[in-house]
XYZ file of C-alpha atoms in Angstrom:
535
model
C 142.110 79.885 105.276
C 144.798 77.530 106.497
C 147.931 78.906 108.015
C 150.194 77.449 105.725
C 154.064 78.060 104.705
C 152.413 79.918 101.625
C 150.812 82.961 103.701
C 152.999 82.834 106.733
C 155.210 85.593 105.882
C 152.012 87.803 104.849
C 151.392 87.440 108.740
C 154.464 89.496 109.345
C 154.164 91.867 105.906
C 150.658 92.748 107.208
C 151.415 92.891 111.322
C 154.157 95.725 110.047
C 151.650 97.383 107.692
C 149.216 97.927 110.753
C 151.723 98.543 112.634
C 153.465 101.593 110.353
C 150.052 103.276 109.476
C 148.621 103.209 112.884
C 152.211 104.072 114.686
C 152.130 101.070 116.998
C 154.750 98.692 118.233
C 154.493 95.345 115.151
C 154.974 92.801 118.563
C 151.102 94.249 119.356
C 149.765 93.522 116.644
C 151.071 89.986 116.538
C 149.877 89.217 119.850
C 146.718 90.693 118.772
C 147.062 87.969 115.930
C 148.051 85.122 118.560
C 144.975 85.833 120.112
C 142.208 86.175 117.208
C 143.949 82.190 116.209
C 143.715 81.166 119.646
C 139.858 82.224 119.678
C 139.158 80.415 116.639
C 141.360 77.229 117.532
C 138.717 77.080 120.906
C 136.063 77.029 118.751
C 137.129 74.142 116.932
C 138.317 72.090 119.408
C 136.230 73.307 122.238
C 136.092 76.115 124.800
C 137.121 74.330 127.279
C 140.364 74.078 126.035
C 143.490 76.048 126.469
C 144.693 76.782 123.114
C 147.771 78.789 123.113
C 149.440 80.433 119.242
C 152.738 81.531 118.716
C 153.536 82.868 116.001
C 157.410 83.324 115.058
C 158.563 86.910 114.962
C 161.476 85.901 112.120
C 159.431 83.142 110.283
C 155.818 83.873 110.686
C 155.180 80.216 111.373
C 152.198 79.781 113.692
C 152.707 77.049 116.385
C 149.404 75.866 118.198
C 149.419 74.113 121.565
C 147.182 72.887 123.949
C 147.676 74.182 127.241
C 146.957 71.772 130.742
C 148.248 73.040 134.261
C 148.416 70.795 136.748
C 146.316 71.043 140.465
C 145.384 69.363 143.605
C 143.290 67.245 142.663
C 140.466 69.013 145.022
C 140.620 71.534 142.516
C 140.165 70.078 139.120
C 137.305 72.191 137.888
C 137.832 72.043 134.102
C 139.214 68.425 133.028
C 139.919 69.925 129.671
C 142.631 72.559 130.947
C 144.087 70.703 133.896
C 145.239 67.657 135.451
C 145.729 66.495 139.041
C 149.449 65.826 140.350
C 149.068 61.985 139.638
C 147.806 62.326 135.835
C 150.339 64.359 135.073
C 153.000 61.593 135.803
C 152.115 59.967 132.434
C 153.456 63.075 130.527
C 155.976 64.856 133.077
C 158.984 63.271 135.312
C 158.353 64.906 138.188
C 155.337 67.419 137.951
C 154.808 70.335 140.536
C 151.786 72.478 141.083
C 151.507 74.771 138.558
C 153.386 73.088 135.683
C 152.158 72.813 132.182
C 151.427 70.161 130.268
C 152.130 71.118 126.526
C 150.919 69.529 123.469
C 151.079 70.774 120.056
C 147.914 70.455 117.991
C 147.404 70.728 114.484
C 146.604 73.967 112.725
C 142.988 74.973 111.736
C 141.425 76.006 108.570
C 139.747 79.264 109.405
C 136.034 79.756 107.702
C 134.694 82.515 106.655
C 133.093 83.271 110.247
C 136.235 82.303 111.974
C 138.412 84.859 109.795
C 135.982 87.554 110.068
C 136.085 87.006 114.229
C 139.720 86.659 114.008
C 139.987 90.109 112.021
C 137.285 91.841 114.753
C 139.160 90.981 117.865
C 142.654 91.764 115.382
C 141.346 95.476 115.366
C 139.748 95.551 118.520
C 143.292 95.169 119.914
C 145.348 97.579 117.438
C 142.722 100.377 118.068
C 143.311 99.670 122.070
C 146.855 99.724 121.642
C 146.491 102.416 119.128
C 144.189 104.530 122.276
C 147.292 103.616 124.942
C 149.739 105.289 122.658
C 147.769 108.593 122.304
C 146.938 108.459 126.692
C 150.739 108.183 127.173
C 151.699 110.943 124.352
C 149.352 113.195 125.610
C 149.033 112.701 129.456
C 152.455 114.756 130.389
C 150.968 117.663 127.781
C 147.696 118.520 130.024
C 147.959 122.322 130.974
C 149.383 123.177 127.645
C 148.149 124.758 124.567
C 147.518 122.931 121.235
C 146.945 124.127 117.417
C 144.378 121.876 116.266
C 141.835 121.582 113.381
C 138.232 121.316 113.385
C 137.009 117.768 112.157
C 133.050 118.085 112.503
C 130.400 119.054 115.238
C 128.760 116.814 117.206
C 125.670 118.198 119.001
C 127.336 121.306 119.844
C 130.814 119.224 120.980
C 133.934 120.161 118.582
C 135.765 117.267 117.037
C 139.779 118.190 117.088
C 142.185 116.889 114.910
C 145.138 116.971 117.018
C 147.331 115.124 115.237
C 147.771 111.953 116.427
C 144.367 111.391 117.225
C 141.025 113.274 118.231
C 140.278 115.355 120.894
C 136.899 117.001 121.819
C 136.144 121.035 122.808
C 132.948 120.374 124.725
C 130.165 123.049 124.306
C 130.448 124.664 128.025
C 134.560 124.984 126.841
C 133.720 127.068 124.036
C 133.870 131.006 123.909
C 130.606 132.986 123.869
C 128.514 131.821 120.700
C 131.904 130.535 118.998
C 131.081 128.766 115.783
C 133.527 126.134 113.192
C 133.559 124.730 110.132
C 134.969 121.629 109.243
C 138.985 122.485 107.794
C 139.166 125.768 110.990
C 142.214 125.819 112.463
C 141.678 125.722 116.465
C 143.938 126.759 119.682
C 143.123 125.347 122.763
C 144.029 124.627 125.646
C 144.763 120.460 127.068
C 142.325 120.532 130.302
C 142.461 116.958 131.109
C 143.693 114.018 129.503
C 142.213 110.446 130.808
C 141.822 106.838 129.889
C 137.912 106.513 128.241
C 137.127 103.471 126.558
C 135.874 104.871 123.653
C 135.082 108.166 122.219
C 138.262 111.196 122.349
C 140.525 110.635 125.651
C 141.588 114.615 125.485
C 139.565 117.312 126.645
C 139.801 120.626 125.799
C 138.690 124.289 126.534
C 139.191 127.827 125.802
C 137.171 129.421 128.896
C 139.609 128.010 131.671
C 141.244 130.616 133.052
C 144.969 128.842 132.997
C 144.438 129.194 128.808
C 144.651 133.119 128.768
C 147.542 132.198 131.464
C 149.308 130.415 129.001
C 148.576 132.401 125.813
C 150.568 135.420 127.986
C 153.398 132.548 128.400
C 153.865 132.703 124.850
C 153.225 136.156 124.251
C 155.337 137.721 126.923
C 159.133 135.935 127.280
C 159.658 137.058 130.546
C 156.910 134.930 131.805
C 158.352 132.223 129.511
C 161.563 132.805 131.198
C 160.476 133.354 134.987
C 161.303 136.909 135.635
C 157.578 137.681 135.359
C 155.175 135.096 137.408
C 151.660 135.140 136.724
C 150.075 134.655 140.211
C 146.170 134.684 139.732
C 144.017 134.677 136.904
C 139.979 135.346 136.934
C 137.724 135.119 133.609
C 133.924 135.903 132.673
C 135.130 133.797 129.155
C 134.434 136.372 126.307
C 133.242 139.344 128.063
C 136.172 140.960 130.629
C 139.419 138.977 133.081
C 141.896 139.830 135.472
C 145.265 138.688 135.707
C 147.941 139.538 138.465
C 151.591 139.331 137.691
C 154.656 139.916 139.598
C 158.034 140.917 138.782
C 161.406 139.126 140.341
C 163.402 141.878 138.346
C 163.262 145.830 139.903
C 163.574 146.818 136.707
C 161.004 145.251 135.015
C 157.449 146.452 134.778
C 155.121 143.583 135.311
C 151.793 145.192 133.557
C 154.110 146.875 131.090
C 155.654 143.790 130.196
C 152.438 141.987 129.661
C 150.736 145.023 127.894
C 154.148 146.012 125.356
C 154.881 148.067 123.118
C 151.770 149.960 121.959
C 149.280 147.062 123.694
C 150.925 144.134 121.194
C 151.541 141.618 123.507
C 147.954 142.023 125.194
C 146.320 142.850 122.082
C 147.288 139.108 120.705
C 145.809 137.419 123.582
C 142.335 139.689 123.458
C 141.599 138.862 119.858
C 142.770 134.988 120.115
C 139.717 135.244 123.408
C 137.286 137.190 121.064
C 137.949 140.694 121.988
C 137.740 139.765 125.721
C 138.767 142.674 127.944
C 141.718 142.341 130.245
C 142.794 143.816 132.857
C 146.158 143.486 133.754
C 147.199 143.974 138.059
C 150.114 144.149 140.100
C 150.066 141.644 142.694
C 150.804 142.163 145.852
C 151.600 139.925 149.060
C 149.609 142.211 151.051
C 145.690 141.242 150.729
C 144.394 144.752 151.061
C 146.482 146.423 148.750
C 145.835 143.662 145.998
C 142.170 143.570 146.608
C 142.706 147.276 145.807
C 144.665 146.637 143.140
C 142.139 143.931 141.735
C 139.261 146.297 142.373
C 140.205 148.912 139.408
C 139.014 150.912 137.715
C 137.075 151.704 141.316
C 138.663 153.810 143.919
C 138.506 151.951 147.458
C 138.051 153.883 150.685
C 139.078 151.566 153.462
C 139.429 147.691 153.200
C 138.642 145.540 156.444
C 139.779 141.618 156.707
C 138.162 138.611 158.719
C 140.599 136.410 158.060
C 138.702 134.097 160.202
C 135.746 133.829 158.147
C 137.491 134.441 154.700
C 135.582 137.584 154.237
C 136.436 141.226 153.146
C 134.729 144.366 153.348
C 135.534 147.189 151.261
C 133.998 150.462 151.576
C 133.845 152.908 148.073
C 132.920 156.279 147.632
C 129.292 156.463 147.182
C 129.430 157.394 143.116
C 132.256 154.291 143.066
C 129.640 151.773 144.083
C 128.432 150.720 140.330
C 131.636 151.064 138.821
C 133.107 148.493 141.548
C 130.253 146.240 141.512
C 130.657 146.283 137.619
C 127.877 145.604 134.915
C 125.824 142.578 136.465
C 128.277 142.100 139.490
C 131.225 141.142 137.075
C 134.269 143.584 138.354
C 133.094 142.639 141.927
C 133.199 138.436 141.118
C 136.273 138.691 139.065
C 137.803 140.006 141.966
C 136.748 137.872 144.185
C 137.781 134.457 142.302
C 141.475 136.819 142.252
C 141.733 136.947 145.509
C 140.127 134.070 146.832
C 137.885 135.868 149.497
C 134.198 136.960 149.671
C 133.943 140.711 148.958
C 130.576 142.303 150.290
C 130.781 146.432 148.833
C 129.438 149.261 151.230
C 128.903 152.905 150.469
C 130.733 155.110 152.969
C 127.471 156.524 154.092
C 126.328 153.143 154.673
C 129.525 152.055 157.086
C 128.987 155.083 158.493
C 125.144 154.620 159.286
C 126.549 151.136 160.181
C 128.738 152.272 162.667
C 126.421 154.680 164.938
C 124.178 152.022 165.039
C 127.257 149.973 166.420
C 127.599 152.680 168.798
C 124.206 153.295 169.720
C 123.908 150.067 170.632
C 127.128 149.644 172.675
C 126.174 152.850 174.210
C 122.581 151.557 175.282
C 124.232 148.023 176.807
C 126.118 150.063 178.704
C 123.435 152.407 180.570
C 121.305 149.362 181.095
C 123.652 147.002 182.775
C 126.434 149.541 184.420
C 123.938 151.770 185.647
C 125.492 154.934 184.231
C 124.656 158.034 182.553
C 124.668 158.600 178.379
C 128.042 160.991 178.435
C 130.031 157.899 180.589
C 128.417 155.042 178.032
C 129.286 156.886 175.335
C 132.949 157.520 176.764
C 133.532 153.608 177.368
C 132.597 152.979 173.632
C 134.562 155.738 172.505
C 137.621 153.992 174.072
C 136.734 151.127 172.752
C 135.012 148.668 175.449
C 132.856 146.326 173.123
C 131.317 144.184 176.363
C 131.321 144.331 179.569
C 133.792 141.303 180.281
C 136.366 144.021 178.765
C 135.137 146.676 181.384
C 135.149 143.902 184.321
C 138.486 142.236 183.557
C 140.540 144.425 182.189
C 143.232 146.272 183.927
C 142.886 149.154 186.066
C 145.147 151.422 184.262
C 143.283 151.689 181.059
C 139.824 152.908 182.649
C 142.002 155.316 184.149
C 143.180 156.586 181.163
C 139.807 157.760 179.895
C 138.865 161.795 180.734
C 137.148 162.263 184.092
C 137.676 158.632 185.623
C 139.225 158.626 188.617
C 140.403 155.463 191.022
C 136.598 155.381 192.900
C 134.657 155.407 189.234
C 137.142 152.821 187.740
C 136.530 150.351 190.468
C 132.450 150.889 190.990
C 132.691 150.310 187.282
C 134.533 146.922 187.727
C 132.084 145.785 190.397
C 129.327 146.273 188.815
C 130.244 144.653 185.786
C 131.608 141.691 187.681
C 127.748 141.846 189.866
C 125.953 141.895 186.707
C 128.339 138.757 185.040
C 127.859 136.863 188.323
C 124.421 136.808 188.424
C 123.679 136.245 184.405
C 125.797 133.575 185.022
C 123.883 132.186 187.991
C 120.759 132.272 185.994
C 122.580 130.504 182.799
C 123.324 127.850 185.273
C 120.310 127.469 186.884
C 118.201 127.529 183.330
C 121.250 125.004 181.968
C 120.518 122.612 185.243
C 116.431 122.916 184.484
C 116.870 121.825 181.238
C 118.696 117.749 182.453
C 122.401 119.037 182.182
C 124.588 117.190 184.053
C 126.726 117.346 186.444
C 129.383 115.752 184.672
C 129.542 118.429 182.024
C 129.143 121.051 184.378
C 132.037 120.269 185.999
C 134.325 119.852 182.662
C 136.551 122.308 182.445
C 136.736 125.356 180.012
C 132.856 125.336 179.768
C 130.926 128.936 181.161
C 127.368 128.450 182.370
C 126.304 130.315 179.334
C 127.804 127.902 176.628
C 125.852 125.287 179.379
C 122.376 126.656 178.408
C 123.378 127.315 174.807
C 124.729 123.374 174.700
C 121.702 122.528 176.766
C 119.215 124.090 174.400
C 121.086 121.929 171.010
C 120.466 119.176 173.001
C 123.822 118.383 174.606
C 123.184 117.708 178.612
C 126.083 115.084 179.028
C 129.297 114.425 178.947
C 128.999 111.507 176.163
C 126.813 114.247 173.834
C 129.654 116.712 174.011
C 132.337 114.013 173.236
C 130.606 113.124 170.321
C 130.234 116.327 168.675
C 132.516 117.791 165.683
C 134.939 120.843 166.833
C 133.070 123.316 163.425
C 129.659 121.959 165.037
C 131.127 124.115 168.679
C 133.284 126.563 166.663
C 131.422 127.141 163.568
C 132.884 127.204 160.189
C 132.594 127.807 156.244
C 132.452 125.021 153.594
C 131.831 125.619 149.722
C 128.702 124.753 147.457
C 128.310 124.914 144.061
C 131.358 127.782 143.921
C 129.319 129.481 146.727
C 131.035 129.492 150.464
C 128.321 128.981 152.730
C 128.145 129.922 156.635
C 127.778 126.724 159.169
C 127.240 128.530 162.160
C 128.349 126.784 165.924
C 126.665 126.306 169.132
C 129.853 127.993 170.900
C 130.116 129.763 168.238
C 129.110 133.639 169.917
C 131.473 132.332 173.150
C 134.451 133.655 170.362
C 135.359 129.793 170.788
C 138.154 128.353 167.753
C 138.158 125.614 166.120
C 141.596 124.395 168.002
C 140.205 124.944 170.901
C 136.487 123.118 170.281
C 138.833 120.371 169.289
C 141.103 120.893 172.680
C 138.023 120.438 174.378
C 136.111 117.747 172.546
C 139.371 114.912 172.462
C 139.504 115.905 176.369
C 136.152 114.847 176.895
C 136.469 111.115 174.971
C 139.683 110.689 176.984
C 137.319 111.293 180.232
C 135.217 109.144 179.355
C 138.118 106.241 177.931
C 137.178 106.648 174.159
C 140.712 107.772 173.378
C 143.968 106.749 174.654
C 146.168 110.005 175.941
C 148.913 108.779 174.189
C 147.314 109.234 171.056
C 146.142 112.092 171.739
C 149.918 113.334 172.975
C 151.236 111.843 169.695
C 148.992 114.036 167.057
C 150.429 117.047 169.443
C 154.079 116.119 168.801
C 152.920 115.680 165.079
C 151.300 118.935 164.813
C 154.552 121.009 166.235
C 156.835 118.679 164.494
C 154.846 120.275 161.304
C 154.943 123.755 162.796
C 158.548 123.873 163.773
C 158.833 122.340 159.442
C 156.677 125.275 158.141
């Protein structure tokens, strides 16, 4: 095919038709045609040449031009597409580096193979433009619900027609054993929209917790209007779910509004989720109260929160244990997802047994170390004393407040406790030095002899060793692996060293060794203070 006046107008008409069919910019189609004609011309004139084609947007006339760029003498690599400044003077009056010499060349006749190649280039460019359009259209709709029609199923994945393109509902994003046939209407949550070289770019889900939240937003006008807010959602897709809601209008009950008249609103969501049972829970800013609500329908006797570890202990009546845990741990698992805490459930009898064991252990500790009888040791434990440090360094008035304790008894107990602690510290320091702990670490402020012994057992014997430690290696911490929180034991964790204290000690050691500039440490402290002030 030759680009002649007879078919120039046909180029523009073809571009318009393709653009209209694919709903893309006609200029993109014409650019694709220019690229395809340029590629065909290169196969005719030579692959080393820089041939460019320009199609007039009004007449359809295609102009073929050979481009040569002016470069420095030593940078000439392709004499077909590059010129030196000296060579360019034959074509340009005052050539500069980067100027282009443009020579029009005759149009080429497209043979059968060249025409087929040009067609493939145009189709590829149009396909890319179509995918860009789809991405731009749906990228801002991530996190919303869309209605589509099932086109086909591939290896368990459902391909959904969403109007101007295709989306994919992966096998693991379907609820239970859902099965769809071509032509079925389907409602899904747009979980992700990302650029992909081929295949669908819109990824759908029916198991995502936010799918249920969006369904409630559609069914409950108060949520859509912002009067009621969904604070947390947890799902076991196809089986059971929990949703926490709060009302910003005292006259509106958030749970009742979500349930609807005779359960009409929640029932509409349940039907869409294939009969998934939904517990609607009032959200509460107090963690313990919120957890009690989240564990419904089980009753809770007591809640103990360990904020540092991110764990929570729940005590329930013995007969409520199975109800609180739920079938295969479902109830407690959903409550854990809803609150973001690890939950340990125990019965009242288990908690009582544990308390008695702790009481007996502490009583024995005081009997052995302070050389007192059982009754006096039990009195100390009953008053809340848990270790020798508390007895040794507490204000004397606190000991005198215990029934039967006079000044002499209190002074004697504190003296015994201090003597025992000093002896333990002396032994720990001797053991640490015997294991090779250097004086630079012994003299470091903030480390007790017992801490030095623990560090030595872990191979930390010099100030340099200590300075290379991470704060969590000393104080311990929590990491999440495969959705499960895992405890990392710290070398100094049993001495109640916090992450902040560990970080300060490590940074101080690095400053002492000259590894860190003290001004950087001050700047970091000021930055943290500013952040706290803003908060």
